[in-house]
PDB file of C-alpha atoms in Angstrom:
ATOM      1  CA  MET A   1     102.661-134.328-146.277  1.00  0.00           C
ATOM      2  CA  SER A   2     101.349-137.718-145.014  1.00  0.00           C
ATOM      3  CA  LYS A   3     102.750-141.578-146.204  1.00  0.00           C
ATOM      4  CA  ASN A   4      99.283-142.624-145.353  1.00  0.00           C
ATOM      5  CA  TRP A   5      96.908-140.657-147.195  1.00  0.00           C
ATOM      6  CA  THR A   6      93.602-141.937-147.236  1.00  0.00           C
ATOM      7  CA  GLU A   7      90.181-141.313-149.291  1.00  0.00           C
ATOM      8  CA  ARG A   8      89.464-140.514-145.037  1.00  0.00           C
ATOM      9  CA  ASP A   9      91.890-136.622-145.455  1.00  0.00           C
ATOM     10  CA  ILE A  10      90.031-135.406-147.868  1.00  0.00           C
ATOM     11  CA  PRO A  11      88.546-132.182-146.760  1.00  0.00           C
ATOM     12  CA  SER A  12      84.909-131.577-147.818  1.00  0.00           C
ATOM     13  CA  GLN A  13      84.706-130.634-150.898  1.00  0.00           C
ATOM     14  CA  GLN A  14      80.968-129.173-150.584  1.00  0.00           C
ATOM     15  CA  GLY A  15      80.628-126.197-152.245  1.00  0.00           C
ATOM     16  CA  ARG A  16      82.783-126.821-155.142  1.00  0.00           C
ATOM     17  CA  VAL A  17      82.403-127.832-158.408  1.00  0.00           C
ATOM     18  CA  ALA A  18      84.386-130.681-160.552  1.00  0.00           C
ATOM     19  CA  VAL A  19      84.345-131.360-163.912  1.00  0.00           C
ATOM     20  CA  ILE A  20      85.350-134.885-165.048  1.00  0.00           C
ATOM     21  CA  THR A  21      85.505-136.295-168.419  1.00  0.00           C
ATOM     22  CA  GLY A  22      85.223-139.633-168.390  1.00  0.00           C
ATOM     23  CA  ALA A  23      82.996-140.423-164.892  1.00  0.00           C
ATOM     24  CA  ASN A  24      80.748-142.831-166.371  1.00  0.00           C
ATOM     25  CA  THR A  25      83.105-145.811-165.663  1.00  0.00           C
ATOM     26  CA  GLY A  26      86.571-146.850-164.044  1.00  0.00           C
ATOM     27  CA  LEU A  27      89.202-144.247-162.273  1.00  0.00           C
ATOM     28  CA  GLY A  28      86.720-141.157-163.736  1.00  0.00           C
ATOM     29  CA  PHE A  29      83.657-143.103-161.692  1.00  0.00           C
ATOM     30  CA  ASP A  30      85.461-143.831-158.726  1.00  0.00           C
ATOM     31  CA  THR A  31      86.355-140.502-158.789  1.00  0.00           C
ATOM     32  CA  ALA A  32      83.430-138.717-158.646  1.00  0.00           C
ATOM     33  CA  LYS A  33      82.366-141.141-156.207  1.00  0.00           C
ATOM     34  CA  VAL A  34      84.499-139.604-153.403  1.00  0.00           C
ATOM     35  CA  LEU A  35      83.871-136.366-154.102  1.00  0.00           C
ATOM     36  CA  ALA A  36      80.094-137.249-153.867  1.00  0.00           C
ATOM     37  CA  ASP A  37      80.132-138.382-150.599  1.00  0.00           C
ATOM     38  CA  ARG A  38      82.107-134.937-149.889  1.00  0.00           C
ATOM     39  CA  GLY A  39      79.678-133.109-150.826  1.00  0.00           C
ATOM     40  CA  ALA A  40      80.763-131.917-154.423  1.00  0.00           C
ATOM     41  CA  THR A  41      78.571-130.820-157.126  1.00  0.00           C
ATOM     42  CA  LEU A  42      79.592-133.119-160.280  1.00  0.00           C
ATOM     43  CA  VAL A  43      79.522-132.572-164.061  1.00  0.00           C
ATOM     44  CA  LEU A  44      80.828-136.081-165.864  1.00  0.00           C
ATOM     45  CA  ALA A  45      81.493-135.025-169.046  1.00  0.00           C
ATOM     46  CA  VAL A  46      81.438-138.194-170.971  1.00  0.00           C
ATOM     47  CA  ARG A  47      81.023-139.598-174.511  1.00  0.00           C
ATOM     48  CA  ASP A  48      77.672-141.818-173.771  1.00  0.00           C
ATOM     49  CA  VAL A  49      74.954-139.934-172.581  1.00  0.00           C
ATOM     50  CA  GLU A  50      73.005-142.836-171.515  1.00  0.00           C
ATOM     51  CA  LYS A  51      76.274-144.600-169.672  1.00  0.00           C
ATOM     52  CA  GLY A  52      76.543-140.859-168.021  1.00  0.00           C
ATOM     53  CA  LYS A  53      73.572-141.031-166.432  1.00  0.00           C
ATOM     54  CA  LYS A  54      73.022-144.791-165.433  1.00  0.00           C
ATOM     55  CA  ALA A  55      76.952-143.646-163.405  1.00  0.00           C
ATOM     56  CA  ALA A  56      75.006-140.345-162.022  1.00  0.00           C
ATOM     57  CA  ALA A  57      71.768-143.060-160.515  1.00  0.00           C
ATOM     58  CA  LYS A  58      74.785-145.252-159.142  1.00  0.00           C
ATOM     59  CA  LEU A  59      76.330-142.235-157.515  1.00  0.00           C
ATOM     60  CA  GLY A  60      72.922-142.516-155.402  1.00  0.00           C
ATOM     61  CA  THR A  61      69.991-139.537-155.042  1.00  0.00           C
ATOM     62  CA  THR A  62      71.788-137.353-152.579  1.00  0.00           C
ATOM     63  CA  ALA A  63      74.560-136.535-155.276  1.00  0.00           C
ATOM     64  CA  ASP A  64      74.137-132.776-156.906  1.00  0.00           C
ATOM     65  CA  VAL A  65      75.734-134.680-160.934  1.00  0.00           C
ATOM     66  CA  THR A  66      74.335-133.290-163.710  1.00  0.00           C
ATOM     67  CA  VAL A  67      75.969-135.027-166.965  1.00  0.00           C
ATOM     68  CA  GLN A  68      77.663-133.389-170.078  1.00  0.00           C
ATOM     69  CA  GLU A  69      78.197-134.499-173.376  1.00  0.00           C
ATOM     70  CA  LEU A  70      81.922-134.853-174.775  1.00  0.00           C
ATOM     71  CA  ASP A  71      83.118-136.309-177.340  1.00  0.00           C
ATOM     72  CA  LEU A  72      87.195-135.681-176.746  1.00  0.00           C
ATOM     73  CA  ALA A  73      87.767-137.065-180.675  1.00  0.00           C
ATOM     74  CA  SER A  74      85.993-134.356-181.787  1.00  0.00           C
ATOM     75  CA  LEU A  75      86.482-130.774-181.446  1.00  0.00           C
ATOM     76  CA  ASP A  76      83.029-129.832-182.441  1.00  0.00           C
ATOM     77  CA  SER A  77      81.864-132.119-179.592  1.00  0.00           C
ATOM     78  CA  VAL A  78      84.687-129.534-176.677  1.00  0.00           C
ATOM     79  CA  ARG A  79      83.327-126.584-178.112  1.00  0.00           C
ATOM     80  CA  ALA A  80      79.639-127.582-178.607  1.00  0.00           C
ATOM     81  CA  ALA A  81      80.598-129.103-174.452  1.00  0.00           C
ATOM     82  CA  ALA A  82      81.903-125.997-173.381  1.00  0.00           C
ATOM     83  CA  ALA A  83      79.096-123.723-174.199  1.00  0.00           C
ATOM     84  CA  GLU A  84      77.210-125.769-172.389  1.00  0.00           C
ATOM     85  CA  LEU A  85      79.478-125.845-169.058  1.00  0.00           C
ATOM     86  CA  ARG A  86      79.880-122.121-169.909  1.00  0.00           C
ATOM     87  CA  GLY A  87      76.813-121.456-170.626  1.00  0.00           C
ATOM     88  CA  THR A  88      75.166-123.016-167.121  1.00  0.00           C
ATOM     89  CA  LEU A  89      77.972-123.099-165.132  1.00  0.00           C
ATOM     90  CA  PRO A  90      78.975-119.989-162.463  1.00  0.00           C
ATOM     91  CA  LYS A  91      82.543-121.206-161.933  1.00  0.00           C
ATOM     92  CA  ILE A  92      84.779-124.516-161.914  1.00  0.00           C
ATOM     93  CA  ASP A  93      86.583-125.655-159.075  1.00  0.00           C
ATOM     94  CA  LEU A  94      88.053-129.011-160.571  1.00  0.00           C
ATOM     95  CA  LEU A  95      88.350-129.685-163.666  1.00  0.00           C
ATOM     96  CA  ILE A  96      89.708-133.002-163.651  1.00  0.00           C
ATOM     97  CA  ASN A  97      91.594-134.729-167.235  1.00  0.00           C
ATOM     98  CA  ASN A  98      90.670-138.455-167.345  1.00  0.00           C
ATOM     99  CA  ALA A  99      89.128-139.568-170.327  1.00  0.00           C
ATOM    100  CA  GLY A 100      91.461-141.627-172.158  1.00  0.00           C
ATOM    101  CA  VAL A 101      92.348-144.208-175.300  1.00  0.00           C
ATOM    102  CA  MET A 102      94.542-147.070-175.170  1.00  0.00           C
ATOM    103  CA  TYR A 103      96.632-149.148-177.088  1.00  0.00           C
ATOM    104  CA  PRO A 104      94.003-149.575-180.022  1.00  0.00           C
ATOM    105  CA  PRO A 105      94.468-150.238-184.273  1.00  0.00           C
ATOM    106  CA  ARG A 106      95.279-147.053-185.772  1.00  0.00           C
ATOM    107  CA  GLN A 107      92.608-144.610-185.583  1.00  0.00           C
ATOM    108  CA  THR A 108      91.872-140.963-186.478  1.00  0.00           C
ATOM    109  CA  THR A 109      89.731-139.223-184.804  1.00  0.00           C
ATOM    110  CA  ARG A 110      86.796-136.751-186.303  1.00  0.00           C
ATOM    111  CA  ASP A 111      89.538-134.270-187.631  1.00  0.00           C
ATOM    112  CA  GLY A 112      92.233-136.245-188.633  1.00  0.00           C
ATOM    113  CA  PHE A 113      94.322-136.495-185.431  1.00  0.00           C
ATOM    114  CA  GLU A 114      95.518-139.655-184.416  1.00  0.00           C
ATOM    115  CA  LEU A 115      93.477-141.452-181.764  1.00  0.00           C
ATOM    116  CA  GLN A 116      95.342-141.546-178.782  1.00  0.00           C
ATOM    117  CA  PHE A 117      97.278-138.293-179.008  1.00  0.00           C
ATOM    118  CA  GLY A 118      93.758-136.704-180.634  1.00  0.00           C
ATOM    119  CA  THR A 119      92.032-138.090-177.600  1.00  0.00           C
ATOM    120  CA  ASN A 120      94.216-137.807-174.686  1.00  0.00           C
ATOM    121  CA  HIS A 121      96.247-134.942-175.149  1.00  0.00           C
ATOM    122  CA  LEU A 122      94.512-132.451-177.990  1.00  0.00           C
ATOM    123  CA  GLY A 123      91.026-132.861-176.316  1.00  0.00           C
ATOM    124  CA  HIS A 124      91.654-132.591-173.002  1.00  0.00           C
ATOM    125  CA  PHE A 125      94.197-129.299-174.240  1.00  0.00           C
ATOM    126  CA  ALA A 126      91.039-128.029-175.954  1.00  0.00           C
ATOM    127  CA  PHE A 127      88.847-129.304-173.505  1.00  0.00           C
ATOM    128  CA  THR A 128      91.160-126.607-170.817  1.00  0.00           C
ATOM    129  CA  GLY A 129      91.755-123.881-172.760  1.00  0.00           C
ATOM    130  CA  LEU A 130      87.751-123.458-173.520  1.00  0.00           C
ATOM    131  CA  LEU A 131      86.769-123.547-169.615  1.00  0.00           C
ATOM    132  CA  LEU A 132      90.120-122.139-168.080  1.00  0.00           C
ATOM    133  CA  ASP A 133      88.416-118.706-167.317  1.00  0.00           C
ATOM    134  CA  LEU A 134      85.473-120.345-164.945  1.00  0.00           C
ATOM    135  CA  LEU A 135      88.185-121.286-163.134  1.00  0.00           C
ATOM    136  CA  LEU A 136      90.896-118.613-162.895  1.00  0.00           C
ATOM    137  CA  PRO A 137      88.822-116.211-160.834  1.00  0.00           C
ATOM    138  CA  VAL A 138      88.878-119.677-158.111  1.00  0.00           C
ATOM    139  CA  GLU A 139      91.325-119.070-155.307  1.00  0.00           C
ATOM    140  CA  GLY A 140      92.065-122.996-155.041  1.00  0.00           C
ATOM    141  CA  SER A 141      91.436-123.849-158.519  1.00  0.00           C
ATOM    142  CA  ARG A 142      92.651-127.170-160.285  1.00  0.00           C
ATOM    143  CA  VAL A 143      93.621-128.569-163.146  1.00  0.00           C
ATOM    144  CA  VAL A 144      93.867-132.244-162.796  1.00  0.00           C
ATOM    145  CA  THR A 145      95.567-134.060-166.165  1.00  0.00           C
ATOM    146  CA  VAL A 146      96.003-138.200-165.370  1.00  0.00           C
ATOM    147  CA  SER A 147      98.814-139.418-167.277  1.00  0.00           C
ATOM    148  CA  SER A 148     100.564-142.971-166.665  1.00  0.00           C
ATOM    149  CA  VAL A 149     103.398-144.608-166.340  1.00  0.00           C
ATOM    150  CA  ALA A 150     103.542-145.335-169.806  1.00  0.00           C
ATOM    151  CA  HIS A 151     105.154-141.602-170.449  1.00  0.00           C
ATOM    152  CA  ASP A 152     107.705-143.272-169.981  1.00  0.00           C
ATOM    153  CA  ILE A 153     107.894-146.625-171.711  1.00  0.00           C
ATOM    154  CA  ARG A 154     109.411-145.787-175.997  1.00  0.00           C
ATOM    155  CA  ALA A 155     108.098-142.692-175.530  1.00  0.00           C
ATOM    156  CA  ALA A 156     109.120-139.799-177.600  1.00  0.00           C
ATOM    157  CA  ILE A 157     106.539-136.334-178.686  1.00  0.00           C
ATOM    158  CA  HIS A 158     107.135-137.019-182.702  1.00  0.00           C
ATOM    159  CA  PHE A 159     106.850-133.437-183.773  1.00  0.00           C
ATOM    160  CA  ASP A 160     107.800-135.079-187.211  1.00  0.00           C
ATOM    161  CA  ASP A 161     105.172-137.281-187.362  1.00  0.00           C
ATOM    162  CA  LEU A 162     102.477-136.797-184.309  1.00  0.00           C
ATOM    163  CA  GLN A 163      99.917-138.476-185.674  1.00  0.00           C
ATOM    164  CA  TRP A 164     101.770-141.834-186.526  1.00  0.00           C
ATOM    165  CA  GLU A 165     101.151-141.316-190.033  1.00  0.00           C
ATOM    166  CA  ASN A 166     104.255-143.210-191.713  1.00  0.00           C
ATOM    167  CA  SER A 167     104.233-145.404-188.848  1.00  0.00           C
ATOM    168  CA  TYR A 168     102.090-146.826-186.490  1.00  0.00           C
ATOM    169  CA  ASP A 169     103.246-148.448-182.980  1.00  0.00           C
ATOM    170  CA  ARG A 170     100.413-148.833-180.877  1.00  0.00           C
ATOM    171  CA  VAL A 171     102.353-148.778-177.435  1.00  0.00           C
ATOM    172  CA  ALA A 172     105.182-146.330-178.370  1.00  0.00           C
ATOM    173  CA  ALA A 173     101.881-143.948-179.570  1.00  0.00           C
ATOM    174  CA  TYR A 174      99.784-144.314-175.817  1.00  0.00           C
ATOM    175  CA  GLY A 175     103.447-143.409-174.438  1.00  0.00           C
ATOM    176  CA  GLN A 176     103.401-139.783-176.458  1.00  0.00           C
ATOM    177  CA  ALA A 177     100.154-139.449-175.681  1.00  0.00           C
ATOM    178  CA  LYS A 178     100.989-139.636-172.099  1.00  0.00           C
ATOM    179  CA  LEU A 179     103.819-137.653-172.356  1.00  0.00           C
ATOM    180  CA  ALA A 180     101.877-135.015-173.666  1.00  0.00           C
ATOM    181  CA  ASN A 181      99.651-135.060-171.228  1.00  0.00           C
ATOM    182  CA  LEU A 182     102.244-134.190-168.621  1.00  0.00           C
ATOM    183  CA  MET A 183     104.055-132.136-169.947  1.00  0.00           C
ATOM    184  CA  PHE A 184     100.655-129.863-170.903  1.00  0.00           C
ATOM    185  CA  SER A 185     100.065-129.411-167.463  1.00  0.00           C
ATOM    186  CA  TYR A 186     103.260-129.031-166.466  1.00  0.00           C
ATOM    187  CA  GLU A 187     103.548-126.004-168.757  1.00  0.00           C
ATOM    188  CA  LEU A 188     100.197-125.696-168.118  1.00  0.00           C
ATOM    189  CA  GLN A 189     101.275-124.199-164.852  1.00  0.00           C
ATOM    190  CA  ARG A 190     104.295-122.344-165.839  1.00  0.00           C
ATOM    191  CA  ARG A 191     101.529-119.823-167.555  1.00  0.00           C
ATOM    192  CA  LEU A 192      99.346-120.288-164.497  1.00  0.00           C
ATOM    193  CA  ALA A 193     101.583-119.471-161.768  1.00  0.00           C
ATOM    194  CA  PRO A 194     101.777-115.664-161.943  1.00  0.00           C
ATOM    195  CA  ARG A 195      97.680-115.608-161.596  1.00  0.00           C
ATOM    196  CA  GLY A 196      98.254-117.569-157.935  1.00  0.00           C
ATOM    197  CA  THR A 197      94.735-118.864-158.235  1.00  0.00           C
ATOM    198  CA  THR A 198      94.896-121.944-160.318  1.00  0.00           C
ATOM    199  CA  ALA A 199      96.906-124.526-160.267  1.00  0.00           C
ATOM    200  CA  ALA A 200      98.160-127.477-162.881  1.00  0.00           C
ATOM    201  CA  VAL A 201      98.190-131.015-161.246  1.00  0.00           C
ATOM    202  CA  ALA A 202      99.312-134.144-162.549  1.00  0.00           C
ATOM    203  CA  ALA A 203      98.547-137.658-161.097  1.00  0.00           C
ATOM    204  CA  HIS A 204      99.184-142.093-161.890  1.00  0.00           C
ATOM    205  CA  PRO A 205      96.780-144.276-161.312  1.00  0.00           C
ATOM    206  CA  GLY A 206      99.976-146.830-160.948  1.00  0.00           C
ATOM    207  CA  VAL A 207      98.520-150.265-163.368  1.00  0.00           C
ATOM    208  CA  ALA A 208      94.807-150.292-161.955  1.00  0.00           C
ATOM    209  CA  ARG A 209      93.284-152.680-162.855  1.00  0.00           C
ATOM    210  CA  THR A 210      90.326-151.149-165.458  1.00  0.00           C
ATOM    211  CA  GLU A 211      88.240-151.699-168.686  1.00  0.00           C
ATOM    212  CA  LEU A 212      90.946-148.843-170.561  1.00  0.00           C
ATOM    213  CA  MET A 213      93.433-152.546-170.899  1.00  0.00           C
ATOM    214  CA  ARG A 214      90.660-154.124-173.421  1.00  0.00           C
ATOM    215  CA  ASN A 215      92.878-153.185-176.242  1.00  0.00           C
ATOM    216  CA  SER A 216      96.521-154.618-174.924  1.00  0.00           C
ATOM    217  CA  PRO A 217      98.289-156.740-176.659  1.00  0.00           C
ATOM    218  CA  VAL A 218      97.662-160.123-176.614  1.00  0.00           C
ATOM    219  CA  VAL A 219     100.829-160.953-174.767  1.00  0.00           C
ATOM    220  CA  VAL A 220      99.928-157.973-173.025  1.00  0.00           C
ATOM    221  CA  ARG A 221      96.129-159.716-171.639  1.00  0.00           C
ATOM    222  CA  ALA A 222      97.364-162.920-171.294  1.00  0.00           C
ATOM    223  CA  LEU A 223     100.150-162.707-168.817  1.00  0.00           C
ATOM    224  CA  PHE A 224      97.562-159.733-166.917  1.00  0.00           C
ATOM    225  CA  PRO A 225      95.925-162.665-164.695  1.00  0.00           C
ATOM    226  CA  VAL A 226      99.345-163.919-163.554  1.00  0.00           C
ATOM    227  CA  VAL A 227     100.854-160.639-162.986  1.00  0.00           C
ATOM    228  CA  ALA A 228      97.607-158.315-161.864  1.00  0.00           C
ATOM    229  CA  PRO A 229      98.659-159.556-158.121  1.00  0.00           C
ATOM    230  CA  LEU A 230     101.949-158.474-158.002  1.00  0.00           C
ATOM    231  CA  PHE A 231     101.613-155.509-160.038  1.00  0.00           C
ATOM    232  CA  THR A 232      98.032-153.667-160.044  1.00  0.00           C
ATOM    233  CA  GLN A 233      96.035-152.796-158.596  1.00  0.00           C
ATOM    234  CA  SER A 234      92.205-151.649-157.882  1.00  0.00           C
ATOM    235  CA  SER A 235      90.664-149.035-159.474  1.00  0.00           C
ATOM    236  CA  GLU A 236      89.312-148.005-156.385  1.00  0.00           C
ATOM    237  CA  ARG A 237      93.101-147.374-155.335  1.00  0.00           C
ATOM    238  CA  GLY A 238      94.327-145.838-159.087  1.00  0.00           C
ATOM    239  CA  ALA A 239      91.880-143.082-158.124  1.00  0.00           C
ATOM    240  CA  LEU A 240      93.435-141.833-154.619  1.00  0.00           C
ATOM    241  CA  PRO A 241      96.103-139.961-156.590  1.00  0.00           C
ATOM    242  CA  ILE A 242      93.387-138.321-158.626  1.00  0.00           C
ATOM    243  CA  LEU A 243      91.786-137.215-155.506  1.00  0.00           C
ATOM    244  CA  ARG A 244      94.718-136.645-153.713  1.00  0.00           C
ATOM    245  CA  ALA A 245      95.611-134.233-156.745  1.00  0.00           C
ATOM    246  CA  ALA A 246      92.211-132.716-156.911  1.00  0.00           C
ATOM    247  CA  THR A 247      91.612-132.075-152.870  1.00  0.00           C
ATOM    248  CA  ASP A 248      94.808-132.282-150.590  1.00  0.00           C
ATOM    249  CA  PRO A 249      95.090-128.184-149.022  1.00  0.00           C
ATOM    250  CA  GLY A 250      98.908-129.283-149.483  1.00  0.00           C
ATOM    251  CA  ALA A 251      99.031-130.272-152.952  1.00  0.00           C
ATOM    252  CA  LEU A 252     101.313-127.277-155.015  1.00  0.00           C
ATOM    253  CA  GLY A 253     100.970-126.868-158.992  1.00  0.00           C
ATOM    254  CA  GLY A 254     103.424-128.674-160.846  1.00  0.00           C
ATOM    255  CA  GLN A 255     103.678-131.863-158.397  1.00  0.00           C
ATOM    256  CA  TYR A 256     103.182-134.637-159.444  1.00  0.00           C
ATOM    257  CA  TYR A 257     101.002-137.711-157.789  1.00  0.00           C
ATOM    258  CA  GLY A 258     101.796-141.603-158.301  1.00  0.00           C
ATOM    259  CA  PRO A 259     101.406-144.521-155.851  1.00  0.00           C
ATOM    260  CA  ASP A 260     104.418-145.066-153.927  1.00  0.00           C
ATOM    261  CA  GLY A 261     105.388-148.576-154.757  1.00  0.00           C
ATOM    262  CA  PHE A 262     108.366-150.624-156.875  1.00  0.00           C
ATOM    263  CA  GLY A 263     107.674-149.481-160.232  1.00  0.00           C
ATOM    264  CA  GLY A 264     105.275-147.125-159.150  1.00  0.00           C
ATOM    265  CA  TYR A 265     102.788-149.750-160.051  1.00  0.00           C
ATOM    266  CA  ARG A 266     100.825-150.119-156.919  1.00  0.00           C
ATOM    267  CA  GLY A 267     100.992-148.434-153.641  1.00  0.00           C
ATOM    268  CA  ARG A 268      99.922-145.567-151.817  1.00  0.00           C
ATOM    269  CA  PRO A 269      99.481-142.184-153.087  1.00  0.00           C
ATOM    270  CA  GLN A 270     102.623-139.882-152.938  1.00  0.00           C
ATOM    271  CA  VAL A 271     104.371-136.845-155.019  1.00  0.00           C
ATOM    272  CA  VAL A 272     106.903-138.852-157.632  1.00  0.00           C
ATOM    273  CA  ALA A 273     109.187-138.159-160.474  1.00  0.00           C
ATOM    274  CA  SER A 274     108.423-137.903-163.499  1.00  0.00           C
ATOM    275  CA  SER A 275     110.975-139.001-166.662  1.00  0.00           C
ATOM    276  CA  PRO A 276     113.161-136.646-167.506  1.00  0.00           C
ATOM    277  CA  GLN A 277     112.642-135.507-170.620  1.00  0.00           C
ATOM    278  CA  SER A 278     108.930-134.307-169.429  1.00  0.00           C
ATOM    279  CA  TYR A 279     111.003-131.651-167.629  1.00  0.00           C
ATOM    280  CA  ASP A 280     111.980-130.073-170.845  1.00  0.00           C
ATOM    281  CA  ALA A 281     110.635-126.827-171.237  1.00  0.00           C
ATOM    282  CA  ALA A 282     111.702-125.848-174.801  1.00  0.00           C
ATOM    283  CA  VAL A 283     109.419-129.391-175.889  1.00  0.00           C
ATOM    284  CA  GLN A 284     106.897-128.217-173.228  1.00  0.00           C
ATOM    285  CA  ARG A 285     107.029-124.763-174.990  1.00  0.00           C
ATOM    286  CA  ARG A 286     107.044-126.417-178.587  1.00  0.00           C
ATOM    287  CA  LEU A 287     104.299-128.431-177.839  1.00  0.00           C
ATOM    288  CA  TRP A 288     102.208-126.469-176.503  1.00  0.00           C
ATOM    289  CA  THR A 289     102.543-123.827-179.426  1.00  0.00           C
ATOM    290  CA  VAL A 290     101.300-126.868-182.175  1.00  0.00           C
ATOM    291  CA  SER A 291      98.528-127.922-179.970  1.00  0.00           C
ATOM    292  CA  GLU A 292      96.833-124.011-180.110  1.00  0.00           C
ATOM    293  CA  GLU A 293      97.687-124.531-184.140  1.00  0.00           C
ATOM    294  CA  LEU A 294      96.036-127.307-184.243  1.00  0.00           C
ATOM    295  CA  THR A 295      93.043-127.358-182.102  1.00  0.00           C
ATOM    296  CA  GLY A 296      92.747-123.623-182.263  1.00  0.00           C
ATOM    297  CA  VAL A 297      92.059-123.073-179.299  1.00  0.00           C
ATOM    298  CA  LYS A 298      94.365-119.744-177.430  1.00  0.00           C
ATOM    299  CA  PHE A 299      94.221-119.844-173.648  1.00  0.00           C
ATOM    300  CA  PRO A 300      93.617-116.961-171.621  1.00  0.00           C
ATOM    301  CA  VAL A 301      97.343-117.557-169.881  1.00  0.00           C
ATOM    302  CA  GLY A 302     101.247-117.625-170.645  1.00  0.00           C
TER     303      GLY A 302
END
């Protein structure tokens, strides 16, 4: 496996259909741009359709791209978007679960879930389950779920208070949501493995310079300009682990891609290890069961 992997190593994506959540900006847009350049047919699944259309225009006139409205903070929207895609797409080769929110003041989704857990994890859990039938028949299809180095920062799955109703810590809540993303990917791979057609792979961008940082605590925002040159990388570089997880022919289900530099903050995309607790199969299964109950979505595997 190449240690110096770049976007130049991505094979042609001609004939492949990629659905990317949060693709109008940041990591999602940079991922979409590279896949469009390699010939993929794209669906930009975004909350703001007008912003999605502007992003599609920026991809160039030769890109085969459509915009799909998707608000991951609403299960009704998730179900509507999945139904539209099931009615229009013959297949999906790549589902890239990228969209997310980070460090907001405590808010809830339309269904009453804490915003970070509801959007980052439950929204993507439901969206994946509702679209999986379009991936399962496709040899070499992949579900790529984007996590974060924050999955190991004050993070745990708080089954006694998943929605942070008793007290709210936005940093810990984000850590829980990104840990849930990883555990979902690992458990999904365990359920997909007997099929042999679709793989679940996870990735993280390191510390990428995107607008996701806008809700960071004041001290983080104050220090960011100082530490940015040492501990961050561009959004384009941050997208490379996602792209490798999605397109490297050598990638395997159950792997986790991220930058290979100090702390995983920046560097070249490689297979990396996640936190010890993220591999706890019993917690993964419990989270899966709870996620099915909360979303009402049952997967056609497992």
